Tab-separated table of C-alpha atoms in Angstrom:
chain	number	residue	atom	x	y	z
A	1228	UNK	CA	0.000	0.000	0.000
A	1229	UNK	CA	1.057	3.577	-0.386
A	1230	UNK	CA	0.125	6.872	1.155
A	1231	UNK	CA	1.227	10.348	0.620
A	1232	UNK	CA	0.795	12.877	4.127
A	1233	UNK	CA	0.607	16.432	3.477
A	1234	UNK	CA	-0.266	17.537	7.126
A	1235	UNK	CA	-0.759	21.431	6.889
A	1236	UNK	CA	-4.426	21.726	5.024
A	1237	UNK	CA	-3.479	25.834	5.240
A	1238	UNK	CA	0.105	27.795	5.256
A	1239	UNK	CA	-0.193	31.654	5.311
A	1240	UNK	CA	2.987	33.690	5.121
A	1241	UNK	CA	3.827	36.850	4.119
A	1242	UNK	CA	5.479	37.855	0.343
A	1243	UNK	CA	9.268	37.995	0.652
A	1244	UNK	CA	9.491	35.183	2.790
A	1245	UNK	CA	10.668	31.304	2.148
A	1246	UNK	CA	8.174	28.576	1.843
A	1247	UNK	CA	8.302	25.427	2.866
A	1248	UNK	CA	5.584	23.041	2.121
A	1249	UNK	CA	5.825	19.156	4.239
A	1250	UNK	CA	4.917	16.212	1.995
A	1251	UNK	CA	5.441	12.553	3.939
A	1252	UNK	CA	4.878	9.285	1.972
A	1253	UNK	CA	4.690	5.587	3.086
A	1254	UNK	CA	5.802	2.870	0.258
A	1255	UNK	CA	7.670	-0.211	0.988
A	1256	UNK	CA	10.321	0.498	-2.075
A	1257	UNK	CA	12.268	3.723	-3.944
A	1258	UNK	CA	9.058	5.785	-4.937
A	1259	UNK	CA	8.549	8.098	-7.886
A	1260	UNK	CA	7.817	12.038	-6.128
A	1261	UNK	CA	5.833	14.485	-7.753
A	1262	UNK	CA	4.608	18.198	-6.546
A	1263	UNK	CA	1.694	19.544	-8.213
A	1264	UNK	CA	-0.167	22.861	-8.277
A	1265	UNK	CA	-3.753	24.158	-8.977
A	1266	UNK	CA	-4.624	27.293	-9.559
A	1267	UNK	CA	-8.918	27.682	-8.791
A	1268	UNK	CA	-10.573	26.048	-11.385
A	1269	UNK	CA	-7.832	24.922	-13.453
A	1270	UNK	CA	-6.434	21.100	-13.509
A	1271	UNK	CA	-2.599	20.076	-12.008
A	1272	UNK	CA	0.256	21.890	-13.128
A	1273	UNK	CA	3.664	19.903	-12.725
A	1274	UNK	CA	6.475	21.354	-10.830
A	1275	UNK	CA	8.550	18.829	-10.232
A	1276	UNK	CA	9.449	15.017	-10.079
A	1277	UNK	CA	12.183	13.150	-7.718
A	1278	UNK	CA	13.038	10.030	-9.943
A	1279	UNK	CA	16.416	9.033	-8.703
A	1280	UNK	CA	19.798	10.555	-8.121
A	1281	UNK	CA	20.351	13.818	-7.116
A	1282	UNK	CA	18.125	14.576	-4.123
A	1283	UNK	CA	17.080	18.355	-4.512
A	1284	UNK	CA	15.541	18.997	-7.124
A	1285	UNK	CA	14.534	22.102	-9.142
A	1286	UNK	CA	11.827	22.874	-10.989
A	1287	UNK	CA	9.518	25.037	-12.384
A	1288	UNK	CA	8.026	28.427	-11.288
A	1289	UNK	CA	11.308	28.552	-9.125
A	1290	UNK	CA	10.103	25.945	-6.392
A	1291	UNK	CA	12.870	22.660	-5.664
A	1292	UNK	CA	11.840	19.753	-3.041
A	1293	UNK	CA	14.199	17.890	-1.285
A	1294	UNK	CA	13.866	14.096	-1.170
A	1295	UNK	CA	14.853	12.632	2.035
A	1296	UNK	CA	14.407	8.865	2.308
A	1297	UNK	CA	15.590	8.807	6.314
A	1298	UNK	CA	12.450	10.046	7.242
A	1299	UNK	CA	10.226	9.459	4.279
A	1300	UNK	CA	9.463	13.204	3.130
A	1301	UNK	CA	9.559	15.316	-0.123
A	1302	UNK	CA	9.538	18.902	1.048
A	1303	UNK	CA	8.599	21.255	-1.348
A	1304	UNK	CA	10.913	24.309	-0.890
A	1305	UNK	CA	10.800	28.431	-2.495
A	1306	UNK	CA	12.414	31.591	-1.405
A	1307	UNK	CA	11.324	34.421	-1.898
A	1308	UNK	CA	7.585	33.204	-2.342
A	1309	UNK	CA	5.299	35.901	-4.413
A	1310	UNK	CA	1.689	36.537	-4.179
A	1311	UNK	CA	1.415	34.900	-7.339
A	1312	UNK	CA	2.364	31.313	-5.535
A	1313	UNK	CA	-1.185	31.334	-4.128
A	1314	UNK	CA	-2.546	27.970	-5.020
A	1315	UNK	CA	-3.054	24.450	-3.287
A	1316	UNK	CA	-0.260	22.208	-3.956
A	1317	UNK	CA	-0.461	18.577	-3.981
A	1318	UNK	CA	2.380	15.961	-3.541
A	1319	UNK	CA	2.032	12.666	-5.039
A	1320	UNK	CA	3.550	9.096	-5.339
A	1321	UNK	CA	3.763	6.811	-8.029
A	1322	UNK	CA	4.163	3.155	-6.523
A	1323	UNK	CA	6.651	2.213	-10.015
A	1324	UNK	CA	5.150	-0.671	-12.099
A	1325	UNK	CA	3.800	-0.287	-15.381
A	1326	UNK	CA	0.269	0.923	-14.353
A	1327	UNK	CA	1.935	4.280	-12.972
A	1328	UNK	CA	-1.049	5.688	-10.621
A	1329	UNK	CA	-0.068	8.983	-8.825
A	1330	UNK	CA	-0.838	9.040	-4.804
A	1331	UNK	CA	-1.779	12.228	-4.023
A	1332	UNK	CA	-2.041	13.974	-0.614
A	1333	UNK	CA	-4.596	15.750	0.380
A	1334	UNK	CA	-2.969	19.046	-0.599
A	1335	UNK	CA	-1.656	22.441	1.199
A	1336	UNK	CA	-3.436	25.798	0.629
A	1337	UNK	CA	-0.520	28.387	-0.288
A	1338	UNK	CA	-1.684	31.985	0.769
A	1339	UNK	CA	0.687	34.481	0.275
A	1340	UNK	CA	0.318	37.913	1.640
A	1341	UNK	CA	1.589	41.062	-0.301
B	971	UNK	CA	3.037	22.059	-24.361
B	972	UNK	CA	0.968	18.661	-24.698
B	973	UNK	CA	-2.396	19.529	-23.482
B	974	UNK	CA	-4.939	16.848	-22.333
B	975	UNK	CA	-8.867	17.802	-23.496
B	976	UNK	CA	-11.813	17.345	-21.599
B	977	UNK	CA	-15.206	17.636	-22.993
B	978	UNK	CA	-17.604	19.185	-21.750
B	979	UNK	CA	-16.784	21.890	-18.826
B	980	UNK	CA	-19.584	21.432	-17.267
B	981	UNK	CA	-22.112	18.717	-17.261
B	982	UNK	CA	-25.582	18.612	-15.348
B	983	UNK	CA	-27.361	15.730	-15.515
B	984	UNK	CA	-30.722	14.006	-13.544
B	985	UNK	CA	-29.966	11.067	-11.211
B	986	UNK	CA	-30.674	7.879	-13.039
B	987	UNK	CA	-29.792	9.166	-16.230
B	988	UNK	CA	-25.950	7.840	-17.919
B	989	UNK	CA	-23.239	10.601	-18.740
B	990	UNK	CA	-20.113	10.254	-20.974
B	991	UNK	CA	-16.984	12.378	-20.254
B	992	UNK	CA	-14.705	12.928	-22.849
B	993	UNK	CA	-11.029	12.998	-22.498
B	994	UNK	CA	-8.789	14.075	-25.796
B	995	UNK	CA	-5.326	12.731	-24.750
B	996	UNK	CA	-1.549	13.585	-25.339
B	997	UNK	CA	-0.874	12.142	-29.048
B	998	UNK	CA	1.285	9.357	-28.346
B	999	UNK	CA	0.364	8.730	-24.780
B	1000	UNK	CA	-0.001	5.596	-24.028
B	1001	UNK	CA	-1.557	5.362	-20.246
B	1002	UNK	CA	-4.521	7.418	-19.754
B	1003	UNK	CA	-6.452	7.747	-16.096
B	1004	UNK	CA	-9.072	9.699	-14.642
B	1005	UNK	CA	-9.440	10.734	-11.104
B	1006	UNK	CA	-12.094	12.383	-9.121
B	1007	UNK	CA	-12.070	15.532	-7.190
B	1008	UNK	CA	-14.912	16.263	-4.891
B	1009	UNK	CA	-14.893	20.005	-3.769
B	1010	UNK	CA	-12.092	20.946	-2.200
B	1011	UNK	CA	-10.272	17.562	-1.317
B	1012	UNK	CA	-8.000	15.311	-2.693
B	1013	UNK	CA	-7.231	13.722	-6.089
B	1014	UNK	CA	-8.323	10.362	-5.556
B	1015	UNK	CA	-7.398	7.363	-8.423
B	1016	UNK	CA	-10.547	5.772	-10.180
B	1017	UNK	CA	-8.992	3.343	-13.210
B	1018	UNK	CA	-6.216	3.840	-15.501
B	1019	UNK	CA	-6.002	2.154	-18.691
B	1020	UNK	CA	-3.569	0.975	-21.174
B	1021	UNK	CA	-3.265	-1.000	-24.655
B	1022	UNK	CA	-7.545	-1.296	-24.477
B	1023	UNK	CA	-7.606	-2.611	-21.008
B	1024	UNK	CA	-8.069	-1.920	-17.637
B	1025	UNK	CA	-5.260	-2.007	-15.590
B	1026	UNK	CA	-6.508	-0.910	-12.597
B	1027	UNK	CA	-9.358	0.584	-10.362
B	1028	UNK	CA	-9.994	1.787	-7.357
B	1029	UNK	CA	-12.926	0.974	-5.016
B	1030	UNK	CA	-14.761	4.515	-6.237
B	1031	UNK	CA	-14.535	2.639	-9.556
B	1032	UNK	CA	-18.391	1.550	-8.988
B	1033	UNK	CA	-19.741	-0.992	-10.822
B	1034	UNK	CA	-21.712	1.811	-12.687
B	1035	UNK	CA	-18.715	3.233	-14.257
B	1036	UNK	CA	-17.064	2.204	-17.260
B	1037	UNK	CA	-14.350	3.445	-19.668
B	1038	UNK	CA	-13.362	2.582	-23.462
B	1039	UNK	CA	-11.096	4.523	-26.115
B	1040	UNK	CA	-12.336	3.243	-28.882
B	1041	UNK	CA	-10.419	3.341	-32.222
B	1042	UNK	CA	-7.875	5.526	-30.184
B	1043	UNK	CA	-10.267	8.308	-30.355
B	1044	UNK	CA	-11.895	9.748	-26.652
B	1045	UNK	CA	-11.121	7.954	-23.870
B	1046	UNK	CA	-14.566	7.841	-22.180
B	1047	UNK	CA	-15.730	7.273	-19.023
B	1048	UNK	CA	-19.231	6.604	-18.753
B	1049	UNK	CA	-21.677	6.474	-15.511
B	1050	UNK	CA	-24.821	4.558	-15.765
B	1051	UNK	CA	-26.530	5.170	-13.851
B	1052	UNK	CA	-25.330	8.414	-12.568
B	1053	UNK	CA	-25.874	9.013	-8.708
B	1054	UNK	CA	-25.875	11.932	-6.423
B	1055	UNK	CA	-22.934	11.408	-4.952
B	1056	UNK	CA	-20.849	11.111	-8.337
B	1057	UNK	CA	-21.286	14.774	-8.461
B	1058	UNK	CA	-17.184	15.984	-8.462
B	1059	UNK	CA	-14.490	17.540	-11.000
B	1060	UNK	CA	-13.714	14.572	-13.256
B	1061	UNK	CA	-10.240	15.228	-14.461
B	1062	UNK	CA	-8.498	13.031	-17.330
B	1063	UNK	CA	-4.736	12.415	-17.054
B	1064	UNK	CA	-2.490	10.401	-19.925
B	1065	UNK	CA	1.244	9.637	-19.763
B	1066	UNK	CA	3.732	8.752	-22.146
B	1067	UNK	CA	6.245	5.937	-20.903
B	1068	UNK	CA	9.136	7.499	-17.948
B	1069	UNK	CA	6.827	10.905	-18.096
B	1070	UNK	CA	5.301	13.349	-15.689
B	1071	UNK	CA	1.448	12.857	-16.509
B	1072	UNK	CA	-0.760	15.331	-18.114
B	1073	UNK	CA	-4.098	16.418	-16.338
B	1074	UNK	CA	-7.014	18.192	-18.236
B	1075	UNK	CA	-8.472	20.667	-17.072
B	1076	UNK	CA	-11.311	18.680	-15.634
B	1077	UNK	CA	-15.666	18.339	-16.000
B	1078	UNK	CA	-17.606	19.420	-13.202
B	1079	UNK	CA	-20.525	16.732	-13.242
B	1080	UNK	CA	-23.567	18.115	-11.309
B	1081	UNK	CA	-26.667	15.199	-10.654
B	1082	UNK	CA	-29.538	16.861	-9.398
């Protein structure tokens, strides 16, 4: 079984300052890590993906996440975060195999102050 | 870049009565999924789909629902019949092989 944890359902902070969004997962082998966004009313916009290799990774809109498999968690990471990051962001797993469904958590509402 | 299109929107339809979503996926793509997003919560996995099968479903993946592409044309999923409680965002998501995957922008369903 897998399971994605995204335990802050609201961050608020202020524009200027660094963002740092928690994403936990459970999976009994090397997952596939994924941060998505969604604007109101649109669908998922990638961000970013942690395949293997390097563990921070970058990617777009100027976000990077950190994969760290000692405690299980894919922190999605900005700084300085802009009004215009107000969105909910999802993390999500994909368990490998060749049917490839994502995980998701139950997502983070961004608000970011000007 | 590669878009994924859902038809329609918006979709209101009486309980009882069958509804087809229509997903337009990335040429090329050879997964496809959909996924269900009641107001304000999670994605949550209903069936992907690959080479004209089912691969796998979730438990949402009622007996009522059922999905086909085709001639590689839509990939449908169809609800019959539809229920009050399948009212959500139905978003469409295909994939190519070692890809991220590609979400449409989604169809509100509404049974009244």
């Amino acid at each position: 079984a897998q399971s994605v944890d995204q335990p802050d359902a609201h961050v608020t902070l202020s524009e200027g300052a660094s963002l740092e969004l928690r994403c936990s997962y459970s999976y009994s082998a090397a997952p596939y890590l994924f941060w998505y966004v969604q604007y109101p009313g649109q669908s998922l916009q990638f961000l970013l993906k942690y395949i293997t290799g390097d563990t921070v990774v970058k990617g777009t809109k100027g976000f990077e996440a950190e994969f760290r498999k000692s405690n299980s968690s894919f922190n999605l990471k900005k700084s300085p975060a802009h009004w215009s990051d107000s969105a909910k962001y999802f993390c999500a797993l994909e368990g490998g195999g060749s049917n490839a469904k994502l995980t998701f958590g139950k997502g983070t509402k961004l608000s970011v102050k000007s | 870049g590669p878009k994924v299109l859902q038809i329609p929107s918006h979709q209101i339809i009486d309980m009882g009565q069958m509804v087809t979503l229509n997903c337009d996926p990335v040429s090329n793509h050879l997964y496809f999924y959909w996924y269900k997003q009641i107001l304000g919560q999670q994605m949550e996995f209903l069936v992907n789909f690959y080479n004209g099968k089912v691969m796998e479903k979730s438990k949402l993946f009622k007996d009522q629902f059922s999905v086909e592409r085709p001639d590689g044309s839509y990939f449908t999923l169809k609800i019959q019949p539809t229920a009050l409680e399948d009212s959500a965002v139905y978003f469409c998501a295909s994939r190519g092989t070692i890809t991220e995957v590609f979400f449409g922008k989604g169809t509100r369903l509404t049974v009244v």
